[in-house]
Amino acid sequence: MTTVAALVPYLGGALAVGGVAVAATRRRELMVRWCVWALAVPLVTAAFWFGPPGIAVLAAVVGVVAVAEFGGLLRLGRVDRAVLGAAIVGLVLTVWLAPGEVLRVAAAGALAIAGVPLLSGDVEHGLRRLGAGLLGLVWLGVLAGLVSSGVLGLVLFVAVSIADIAAYAAGRRLGGPRLSPLSPAKRWSGTLAGAAAGLLTLAVLSSLTWQTAVAVAVGGPLGDLLESMVKRGARAKDAGRWLPGSGGILDRIDSLLVALAVLLVLE
């Protein structure tokens, strides 16, 4: 297993190579995206450097922002979002401070989420609010797994990010059959190329096992399709607009969430 310190040269090198490649394209959109990555990667790496406390703070902050975006997509009210956000933060803190109580806290979160539409007597939209809240708890609650995964969570983030970039580039260049009606722009050629790039990244970082391979090659694309399904249902192009050139935080962690879930199930 690699360490955060061992990852730093690889991350710095990847950013440098990516910066040169982006500059060569002279495409403003790609340059903006690279600038976002250049700011985000050191912050994320620093959080993992501090171990469980740093990872817990990172996961909690990302979870709250993701809940805001998710709630906006599914038109959840402020109370629904607040309860869902509290449940996600509670899960993160529980994994850090009292891992033996995770199931109890998750059940309490689900009950609290269900209680909001029930107590408000929402006949018209209650079922939708309940379903959306429970989906958010299961989907975004996976962020708590970053705390227990430690540096492997950072490795997984790097691998799925590189896989996403490779899939985007290869899919546009190679074309071929579409991966799914949920995301017509994605091609099987890109998915396979992305999986190969992700597995190569895991191997370079000394983290290639059959569990991490399945997580990146299968979980990553499924996570992307899951968010595409949510956005299509909401008729939205991006989960948010606050990240320049990148949409929202959900657009950046969609692959990681399901890849991490797969890894947690298989380990």
PDB file of C-alpha atoms in Angstrom:
ATOM      1  CA  MET A   1       0.000   0.000   0.000  1.00  0.00           C
ATOM      2  CA  THR A   2       1.311   3.427  -0.917  1.00  0.00           C
ATOM      3  CA  THR A   3       1.359   6.480   1.356  1.00  0.00           C
ATOM      4  CA  VAL A   4       0.237  10.065   0.880  1.00  0.00           C
ATOM      5  CA  ALA A   5       3.860  11.194   0.787  1.00  0.00           C
ATOM      6  CA  ALA A   6       4.598   8.676  -1.970  1.00  0.00           C
ATOM      7  CA  LEU A   7       1.630   9.960  -3.968  1.00  0.00           C
ATOM      8  CA  VAL A   8       2.731  13.606  -3.988  1.00  0.00           C
ATOM      9  CA  PRO A   9       5.351  13.302  -6.780  1.00  0.00           C
ATOM     10  CA  TYR A  10       2.893  11.416  -8.982  1.00  0.00           C
ATOM     11  CA  LEU A  11       0.151  13.978  -8.425  1.00  0.00           C
ATOM     12  CA  GLY A  12       2.513  16.861  -9.078  1.00  0.00           C
ATOM     13  CA  GLY A  13       3.828  15.193 -12.213  1.00  0.00           C
ATOM     14  CA  ALA A  14       0.320  14.458 -13.486  1.00  0.00           C
ATOM     15  CA  LEU A  15      -0.691  18.098 -12.973  1.00  0.00           C
ATOM     16  CA  ALA A  16       2.432  19.328 -14.763  1.00  0.00           C
ATOM     17  CA  VAL A  17       1.959  17.004 -17.736  1.00  0.00           C
ATOM     18  CA  GLY A  18      -1.728  17.846 -17.863  1.00  0.00           C
ATOM     19  CA  GLY A  19      -0.945  21.552 -17.784  1.00  0.00           C
ATOM     20  CA  VAL A  20       1.424  21.258 -20.732  1.00  0.00           C
ATOM     21  CA  ALA A  21      -1.088  19.187 -22.717  1.00  0.00           C
ATOM     22  CA  VAL A  22      -3.910  21.625 -21.977  1.00  0.00           C
ATOM     23  CA  ALA A  23      -1.774  24.623 -22.905  1.00  0.00           C
ATOM     24  CA  ALA A  24      -0.971  22.951 -26.214  1.00  0.00           C
ATOM     25  CA  THR A  25      -4.661  22.682 -27.074  1.00  0.00           C
ATOM     26  CA  ARG A  26      -5.216  26.414 -26.406  1.00  0.00           C
ATOM     27  CA  ARG A  27      -8.775  25.609 -25.398  1.00  0.00           C
ATOM     28  CA  ARG A  28     -10.019  27.986 -22.730  1.00  0.00           C
ATOM     29  CA  GLU A  29     -12.460  25.459 -21.269  1.00  0.00           C
ATOM     30  CA  LEU A  30      -9.708  22.918 -20.665  1.00  0.00           C
ATOM     31  CA  MET A  31      -7.409  25.567 -19.209  1.00  0.00           C
ATOM     32  CA  VAL A  32     -10.086  26.598 -16.715  1.00  0.00           C
ATOM     33  CA  ARG A  33     -10.637  22.968 -15.724  1.00  0.00           C
ATOM     34  CA  TRP A  34      -6.918  22.476 -15.214  1.00  0.00           C
ATOM     35  CA  CYS A  35      -6.774  25.534 -12.956  1.00  0.00           C
ATOM     36  CA  VAL A  36      -9.573  24.058 -10.831  1.00  0.00           C
ATOM     37  CA  TRP A  37      -7.659  20.789 -10.550  1.00  0.00           C
ATOM     38  CA  ALA A  38      -4.448  22.668  -9.719  1.00  0.00           C
ATOM     39  CA  LEU A  39      -6.227  24.233  -6.735  1.00  0.00           C
ATOM     40  CA  ALA A  40      -8.251  21.195  -5.647  1.00  0.00           C
ATOM     41  CA  VAL A  41      -5.569  18.481  -5.752  1.00  0.00           C
ATOM     42  CA  PRO A  42      -3.279  20.101  -3.121  1.00  0.00           C
ATOM     43  CA  LEU A  43      -6.263  20.726  -0.822  1.00  0.00           C
ATOM     44  CA  VAL A  44      -7.509  17.148  -1.095  1.00  0.00           C
ATOM     45  CA  THR A  45      -4.000  15.751  -0.662  1.00  0.00           C
ATOM     46  CA  ALA A  46      -3.441  17.904   2.438  1.00  0.00           C
ATOM     47  CA  ALA A  47      -6.671  16.586   3.973  1.00  0.00           C
ATOM     48  CA  PHE A  48      -5.525  12.994   3.507  1.00  0.00           C
ATOM     49  CA  TRP A  49      -2.088  13.913   4.837  1.00  0.00           C
ATOM     50  CA  PHE A  50      -3.679  14.705   8.223  1.00  0.00           C
ATOM     51  CA  GLY A  51      -5.255  11.271   8.387  1.00  0.00           C
ATOM     52  CA  PRO A  52      -8.777  10.500   9.701  1.00  0.00           C
ATOM     53  CA  PRO A  53      -9.458  13.991  11.137  1.00  0.00           C
ATOM     54  CA  GLY A  54      -8.523  15.705   7.870  1.00  0.00           C
ATOM     55  CA  ILE A  55     -10.391  13.171   5.746  1.00  0.00           C
ATOM     56  CA  ALA A  56     -13.474  13.495   7.956  1.00  0.00           C
ATOM     57  CA  VAL A  57     -13.507  17.292   7.577  1.00  0.00           C
ATOM     58  CA  LEU A  58     -13.064  16.973   3.804  1.00  0.00           C
ATOM     59  CA  ALA A  59     -15.797  14.334   3.480  1.00  0.00           C
ATOM     60  CA  ALA A  60     -18.205  16.372   5.630  1.00  0.00           C
ATOM     61  CA  VAL A  61     -17.667  19.579   3.641  1.00  0.00           C
ATOM     62  CA  VAL A  62     -17.974  17.789   0.307  1.00  0.00           C
ATOM     63  CA  GLY A  63     -21.057  15.985   1.596  1.00  0.00           C
ATOM     64  CA  VAL A  64     -22.818  19.215   2.570  1.00  0.00           C
ATOM     65  CA  VAL A  65     -22.094  20.807  -0.817  1.00  0.00           C
ATOM     66  CA  ALA A  66     -23.166  17.629  -2.624  1.00  0.00           C
ATOM     67  CA  VAL A  67     -26.438  17.567  -0.647  1.00  0.00           C
ATOM     68  CA  ALA A  68     -27.143  21.164  -1.687  1.00  0.00           C
ATOM     69  CA  GLU A  69     -26.619  20.266  -5.348  1.00  0.00           C
ATOM     70  CA  PHE A  70     -28.558  17.006  -5.068  1.00  0.00           C
ATOM     71  CA  GLY A  71     -31.434  18.785  -3.340  1.00  0.00           C
ATOM     72  CA  GLY A  72     -31.494  21.399  -6.075  1.00  0.00           C
ATOM     73  CA  LEU A  73     -31.661  18.765  -8.787  1.00  0.00           C
ATOM     74  CA  LEU A  74     -34.526  16.905  -7.129  1.00  0.00           C
ATOM     75  CA  ARG A  75     -36.307  20.033  -5.894  1.00  0.00           C
ATOM     76  CA  LEU A  76     -36.054  19.209  -2.198  1.00  0.00           C
ATOM     77  CA  GLY A  77     -37.018  21.870   0.311  1.00  0.00           C
ATOM     78  CA  ARG A  78     -34.702  23.446   2.867  1.00  0.00           C
ATOM     79  CA  VAL A  79     -35.789  21.164   5.700  1.00  0.00           C
ATOM     80  CA  ASP A  80     -35.270  18.031   3.566  1.00  0.00           C
ATOM     81  CA  ARG A  81     -31.801  19.218   2.589  1.00  0.00           C
ATOM     82  CA  ALA A  82     -30.885  20.169   6.149  1.00  0.00           C
ATOM     83  CA  VAL A  83     -31.904  16.758   7.522  1.00  0.00           C
ATOM     84  CA  LEU A  84     -30.127  14.907   4.715  1.00  0.00           C
ATOM     85  CA  GLY A  85     -27.000  17.015   5.196  1.00  0.00           C
ATOM     86  CA  ALA A  86     -27.048  16.354   8.953  1.00  0.00           C
ATOM     87  CA  ALA A  87     -27.401  12.616   8.296  1.00  0.00           C
ATOM     88  CA  ILE A  88     -24.403  12.600   5.940  1.00  0.00           C
ATOM     89  CA  VAL A  89     -22.228  14.596   8.359  1.00  0.00           C
ATOM     90  CA  GLY A  90     -23.369  12.313  11.176  1.00  0.00           C
ATOM     91  CA  LEU A  91     -22.279   9.247   9.222  1.00  0.00           C
ATOM     92  CA  VAL A  92     -18.882  10.762   8.473  1.00  0.00           C
ATOM     93  CA  LEU A  93     -18.261  11.683  12.101  1.00  0.00           C
ATOM     94  CA  THR A  94     -19.459   8.267  13.281  1.00  0.00           C
ATOM     95  CA  VAL A  95     -17.048   6.405  11.003  1.00  0.00           C
ATOM     96  CA  TRP A  96     -14.268   8.578  12.423  1.00  0.00           C
ATOM     97  CA  LEU A  97     -15.186   8.620  16.115  1.00  0.00           C
ATOM     98  CA  ALA A  98     -17.401   5.580  16.728  1.00  0.00           C
ATOM     99  CA  PRO A  99     -17.207   3.126  13.793  1.00  0.00           C
ATOM    100  CA  GLY A 100     -19.124   0.472  15.713  1.00  0.00           C
ATOM    101  CA  GLU A 101     -22.253   2.643  15.647  1.00  0.00           C
ATOM    102  CA  VAL A 102     -22.457   3.213  11.888  1.00  0.00           C
ATOM    103  CA  LEU A 103     -25.540   1.063  11.290  1.00  0.00           C
ATOM    104  CA  ARG A 104     -27.371   2.667  14.201  1.00  0.00           C
ATOM    105  CA  VAL A 105     -26.593   6.191  12.956  1.00  0.00           C
ATOM    106  CA  ALA A 106     -27.501   5.284   9.365  1.00  0.00           C
ATOM    107  CA  ALA A 107     -30.868   3.915  10.545  1.00  0.00           C
ATOM    108  CA  ALA A 108     -31.494   7.046  12.613  1.00  0.00           C
ATOM    109  CA  GLY A 109     -30.682   9.179   9.569  1.00  0.00           C
ATOM    110  CA  ALA A 110     -33.112   7.210   7.402  1.00  0.00           C
ATOM    111  CA  LEU A 111     -35.867   7.607   9.997  1.00  0.00           C
ATOM    112  CA  ALA A 112     -35.232  11.345  10.261  1.00  0.00           C
ATOM    113  CA  ILE A 113     -35.361  11.713   6.478  1.00  0.00           C
ATOM    114  CA  ALA A 114     -38.615   9.748   6.322  1.00  0.00           C
ATOM    115  CA  GLY A 115     -40.069  11.790   9.174  1.00  0.00           C
ATOM    116  CA  VAL A 116     -39.854  15.113   7.336  1.00  0.00           C
ATOM    117  CA  PRO A 117     -42.490  14.439   4.633  1.00  0.00           C
ATOM    118  CA  LEU A 118     -44.516  12.239   6.988  1.00  0.00           C
ATOM    119  CA  LEU A 119     -44.843  14.857   9.729  1.00  0.00           C
ATOM    120  CA  SER A 120     -45.595  17.587   7.206  1.00  0.00           C
ATOM    121  CA  GLY A 121     -48.474  15.511   5.819  1.00  0.00           C
ATOM    122  CA  ASP A 122     -47.282  15.985   2.243  1.00  0.00           C
ATOM    123  CA  VAL A 123     -49.760  13.918   0.227  1.00  0.00           C
ATOM    124  CA  GLU A 124     -48.764  15.257  -3.183  1.00  0.00           C
ATOM    125  CA  HIS A 125     -44.954  15.128  -3.028  1.00  0.00           C
ATOM    126  CA  GLY A 126     -44.245  13.070   0.083  1.00  0.00           C
ATOM    127  CA  LEU A 127     -43.272   9.865  -1.705  1.00  0.00           C
ATOM    128  CA  ARG A 128     -40.942  11.727  -4.056  1.00  0.00           C
ATOM    129  CA  ARG A 129     -39.278  13.545  -1.153  1.00  0.00           C
ATOM    130  CA  LEU A 130     -38.895  10.306   0.792  1.00  0.00           C
ATOM    131  CA  GLY A 131     -37.384   8.442  -2.170  1.00  0.00           C
ATOM    132  CA  ALA A 132     -35.024  11.287  -3.018  1.00  0.00           C
ATOM    133  CA  GLY A 133     -33.886  11.630   0.588  1.00  0.00           C
ATOM    134  CA  LEU A 134     -33.149   7.926   1.000  1.00  0.00           C
ATOM    135  CA  LEU A 135     -31.335   7.846  -2.341  1.00  0.00           C
ATOM    136  CA  GLY A 136     -29.227  10.772  -1.195  1.00  0.00           C
ATOM    137  CA  LEU A 137     -28.408   9.038   2.088  1.00  0.00           C
ATOM    138  CA  VAL A 138     -27.269   5.850   0.365  1.00  0.00           C
ATOM    139  CA  TRP A 139     -25.453   7.595  -2.487  1.00  0.00           C
ATOM    140  CA  LEU A 140     -23.778  10.488  -0.713  1.00  0.00           C
ATOM    141  CA  GLY A 141     -23.356   8.617   2.565  1.00  0.00           C
ATOM    142  CA  VAL A 142     -20.644   6.590   0.840  1.00  0.00           C
ATOM    143  CA  LEU A 143     -18.382   9.603   1.421  1.00  0.00           C
ATOM    144  CA  ALA A 144     -18.034   8.355   5.003  1.00  0.00           C
ATOM    145  CA  GLY A 145     -16.124   5.399   3.564  1.00  0.00           C
ATOM    146  CA  LEU A 146     -13.255   7.728   2.717  1.00  0.00           C
ATOM    147  CA  VAL A 147     -12.455   7.951   6.434  1.00  0.00           C
ATOM    148  CA  SER A 148     -12.142   4.191   6.880  1.00  0.00           C
ATOM    149  CA  SER A 149     -10.366   3.685   3.532  1.00  0.00           C
ATOM    150  CA  GLY A 150      -7.589   6.151   4.341  1.00  0.00           C
ATOM    151  CA  VAL A 151      -4.997   6.688   1.635  1.00  0.00           C
ATOM    152  CA  LEU A 152      -6.667   4.049  -0.548  1.00  0.00           C
ATOM    153  CA  GLY A 153      -9.560   6.478  -0.914  1.00  0.00           C
ATOM    154  CA  LEU A 154      -7.173   9.056  -2.365  1.00  0.00           C
ATOM    155  CA  VAL A 155      -5.681   6.462  -4.706  1.00  0.00           C
ATOM    156  CA  LEU A 156      -9.178   5.540  -5.858  1.00  0.00           C
ATOM    157  CA  PHE A 157      -9.986   9.210  -6.472  1.00  0.00           C
ATOM    158  CA  VAL A 158      -6.843   9.599  -8.598  1.00  0.00           C
ATOM    159  CA  ALA A 159      -7.542   6.399 -10.552  1.00  0.00           C
ATOM    160  CA  VAL A 160     -11.179   7.186 -11.392  1.00  0.00           C
ATOM    161  CA  SER A 161     -10.279  10.786 -12.296  1.00  0.00           C
ATOM    162  CA  ILE A 162      -7.640   9.630 -14.775  1.00  0.00           C
ATOM    163  CA  ALA A 163     -10.051   6.983 -16.069  1.00  0.00           C
ATOM    164  CA  ASP A 164     -12.704   9.670 -16.648  1.00  0.00           C
ATOM    165  CA  ILE A 165     -10.270  11.863 -18.575  1.00  0.00           C
ATOM    166  CA  ALA A 166      -9.066   8.940 -20.709  1.00  0.00           C
ATOM    167  CA  ALA A 167     -12.644   7.815 -21.379  1.00  0.00           C
ATOM    168  CA  TYR A 168     -13.646  11.315 -22.492  1.00  0.00           C
ATOM    169  CA  ALA A 169     -10.672  11.690 -24.836  1.00  0.00           C
ATOM    170  CA  ALA A 170     -10.823   8.170 -26.297  1.00  0.00           C
ATOM    171  CA  GLY A 171     -14.590   8.194 -26.721  1.00  0.00           C
ATOM    172  CA  ARG A 172     -14.492  11.418 -28.745  1.00  0.00           C
ATOM    173  CA  ARG A 173     -11.639  10.195 -30.924  1.00  0.00           C
ATOM    174  CA  LEU A 174     -12.615   6.541 -31.436  1.00  0.00           C
ATOM    175  CA  GLY A 175     -16.410   6.789 -31.450  1.00  0.00           C
ATOM    176  CA  GLY A 176     -18.342   3.545 -31.732  1.00  0.00           C
ATOM    177  CA  PRO A 177     -21.440   2.194 -29.944  1.00  0.00           C
ATOM    178  CA  ARG A 178     -22.977   4.288 -27.189  1.00  0.00           C
ATOM    179  CA  LEU A 179     -22.527   3.078 -23.620  1.00  0.00           C
ATOM    180  CA  SER A 180     -26.068   3.885 -22.466  1.00  0.00           C
ATOM    181  CA  PRO A 181     -29.088   6.011 -23.424  1.00  0.00           C
ATOM    182  CA  LEU A 182     -28.564   7.735 -20.059  1.00  0.00           C
ATOM    183  CA  SER A 183     -25.452   9.387 -21.438  1.00  0.00           C
ATOM    184  CA  PRO A 184     -25.432   9.402 -25.263  1.00  0.00           C
ATOM    185  CA  ALA A 185     -22.032  11.097 -25.485  1.00  0.00           C
ATOM    186  CA  LYS A 186     -20.273   8.188 -23.762  1.00  0.00           C
ATOM    187  CA  ARG A 187     -18.989   5.326 -25.884  1.00  0.00           C
ATOM    188  CA  TRP A 188     -17.892   1.797 -25.117  1.00  0.00           C
ATOM    189  CA  SER A 189     -14.520   2.616 -26.654  1.00  0.00           C
ATOM    190  CA  GLY A 190     -14.026   5.406 -24.152  1.00  0.00           C
ATOM    191  CA  THR A 191     -15.195   3.281 -21.227  1.00  0.00           C
ATOM    192  CA  LEU A 192     -12.745   0.504 -22.065  1.00  0.00           C
ATOM    193  CA  ALA A 193      -9.901   2.973 -22.589  1.00  0.00           C
ATOM    194  CA  GLY A 194     -10.759   4.658 -19.301  1.00  0.00           C
ATOM    195  CA  ALA A 195     -10.777   1.331 -17.480  1.00  0.00           C
ATOM    196  CA  ALA A 196      -7.349   0.500 -18.898  1.00  0.00           C
ATOM    197  CA  ALA A 197      -6.002   3.892 -17.820  1.00  0.00           C
ATOM    198  CA  GLY A 198      -7.499   3.477 -14.344  1.00  0.00           C
ATOM    199  CA  LEU A 199      -5.998   0.007 -13.886  1.00  0.00           C
ATOM    200  CA  LEU A 200      -2.613   1.262 -15.075  1.00  0.00           C
ATOM    201  CA  THR A 201      -2.835   4.073 -12.516  1.00  0.00           C
ATOM    202  CA  LEU A 202      -3.581   1.579  -9.747  1.00  0.00           C
ATOM    203  CA  ALA A 203      -0.601  -0.525 -10.824  1.00  0.00           C
ATOM    204  CA  VAL A 204       1.765   2.469 -10.862  1.00  0.00           C
ATOM    205  CA  LEU A 205       0.560   3.443  -7.380  1.00  0.00           C
ATOM    206  CA  SER A 206       1.048  -0.123  -6.078  1.00  0.00           C
ATOM    207  CA  SER A 207      -2.663  -0.486  -5.315  1.00  0.00           C
ATOM    208  CA  LEU A 208      -3.843  -2.902  -8.005  1.00  0.00           C
ATOM    209  CA  THR A 209      -5.941  -5.727  -6.534  1.00  0.00           C
ATOM    210  CA  TRP A 210      -8.966  -7.453  -7.977  1.00  0.00           C
ATOM    211  CA  GLN A 211     -11.160  -5.386  -5.632  1.00  0.00           C
ATOM    212  CA  THR A 212      -9.725  -2.010  -6.664  1.00  0.00           C
ATOM    213  CA  ALA A 213      -9.757  -3.114 -10.316  1.00  0.00           C
ATOM    214  CA  VAL A 214     -13.489  -3.900 -10.197  1.00  0.00           C
ATOM    215  CA  ALA A 215     -14.175  -0.676  -8.290  1.00  0.00           C
ATOM    216  CA  VAL A 216     -12.457   1.493 -10.917  1.00  0.00           C
ATOM    217  CA  ALA A 217     -13.379  -0.408 -14.087  1.00  0.00           C
ATOM    218  CA  VAL A 218     -17.023  -1.135 -13.168  1.00  0.00           C
ATOM    219  CA  GLY A 219     -17.964   1.158 -10.298  1.00  0.00           C
ATOM    220  CA  GLY A 220     -16.539   4.291 -11.888  1.00  0.00           C
ATOM    221  CA  PRO A 221     -18.621   4.159 -15.116  1.00  0.00           C
ATOM    222  CA  LEU A 222     -21.728   3.122 -13.172  1.00  0.00           C
ATOM    223  CA  GLY A 223     -21.304   6.147 -10.910  1.00  0.00           C
ATOM    224  CA  ASP A 224     -21.155   8.411 -13.922  1.00  0.00           C
ATOM    225  CA  LEU A 225     -24.324   6.851 -15.335  1.00  0.00           C
ATOM    226  CA  LEU A 226     -26.109   7.178 -12.002  1.00  0.00           C
ATOM    227  CA  GLU A 227     -25.523  10.911 -11.918  1.00  0.00           C
ATOM    228  CA  SER A 228     -26.524  11.161 -15.581  1.00  0.00           C
ATOM    229  CA  MET A 229     -29.822   9.470 -14.715  1.00  0.00           C
ATOM    230  CA  VAL A 230     -30.451  11.931 -11.873  1.00  0.00           C
ATOM    231  CA  LYS A 231     -29.585  14.936 -14.052  1.00  0.00           C
ATOM    232  CA  ARG A 232     -31.711  13.709 -16.948  1.00  0.00           C
ATOM    233  CA  GLY A 233     -34.632  13.231 -14.605  1.00  0.00           C
ATOM    234  CA  ALA A 234     -34.099  16.815 -13.427  1.00  0.00           C
ATOM    235  CA  ARG A 235     -33.487  18.029 -17.000  1.00  0.00           C
ATOM    236  CA  ALA A 236     -30.195  19.589 -15.953  1.00  0.00           C
ATOM    237  CA  LYS A 237     -26.848  19.557 -17.749  1.00  0.00           C
ATOM    238  CA  ASP A 238     -24.712  19.931 -14.626  1.00  0.00           C
ATOM    239  CA  ALA A 239     -25.263  19.415 -10.909  1.00  0.00           C
ATOM    240  CA  GLY A 240     -24.075  22.974 -10.229  1.00  0.00           C
ATOM    241  CA  ARG A 241     -22.442  26.013 -11.774  1.00  0.00           C
ATOM    242  CA  TRP A 242     -20.033  27.198  -9.103  1.00  0.00           C
ATOM    243  CA  LEU A 243     -16.954  25.229 -10.240  1.00  0.00           C
ATOM    244  CA  PRO A 244     -15.551  27.023 -13.324  1.00  0.00           C
ATOM    245  CA  GLY A 245     -15.579  24.672 -16.286  1.00  0.00           C
ATOM    246  CA  SER A 246     -16.557  21.749 -14.087  1.00  0.00           C
ATOM    247  CA  GLY A 247     -20.213  22.193 -13.120  1.00  0.00           C
ATOM    248  CA  GLY A 248     -20.623  21.156  -9.500  1.00  0.00           C
ATOM    249  CA  ILE A 249     -19.016  18.887  -6.937  1.00  0.00           C
ATOM    250  CA  LEU A 250     -21.312  15.985  -7.877  1.00  0.00           C
ATOM    251  CA  ASP A 251     -19.997  16.186 -11.430  1.00  0.00           C
ATOM    252  CA  ARG A 252     -16.519  15.581 -10.036  1.00  0.00           C
ATOM    253  CA  ILE A 253     -17.207  12.819  -7.518  1.00  0.00           C
ATOM    254  CA  ASP A 254     -19.962  10.813  -9.238  1.00  0.00           C
ATOM    255  CA  SER A 255     -17.561   8.079 -10.395  1.00  0.00           C
ATOM    256  CA  LEU A 256     -15.739   8.042  -7.054  1.00  0.00           C
ATOM    257  CA  LEU A 257     -18.925   7.501  -5.034  1.00  0.00           C
ATOM    258  CA  VAL A 258     -19.971   4.238  -6.700  1.00  0.00           C
ATOM    259  CA  ALA A 259     -16.362   3.053  -7.112  1.00  0.00           C
ATOM    260  CA  LEU A 260     -15.866   3.549  -3.372  1.00  0.00           C
ATOM    261  CA  ALA A 261     -19.156   1.763  -2.640  1.00  0.00           C
ATOM    262  CA  VAL A 262     -18.054  -1.217  -4.737  1.00  0.00           C
ATOM    263  CA  LEU A 263     -14.698  -1.296  -2.960  1.00  0.00           C
ATOM    264  CA  LEU A 264     -16.337  -1.216   0.480  1.00  0.00           C
ATOM    265  CA  VAL A 265     -18.630  -4.104  -0.473  1.00  0.00           C
ATOM    266  CA  LEU A 266     -15.812  -6.246  -1.884  1.00  0.00           C
ATOM    267  CA  GLU A 267     -13.247  -5.692   0.848  1.00  0.00           C
TER     268      GLU A 267
END
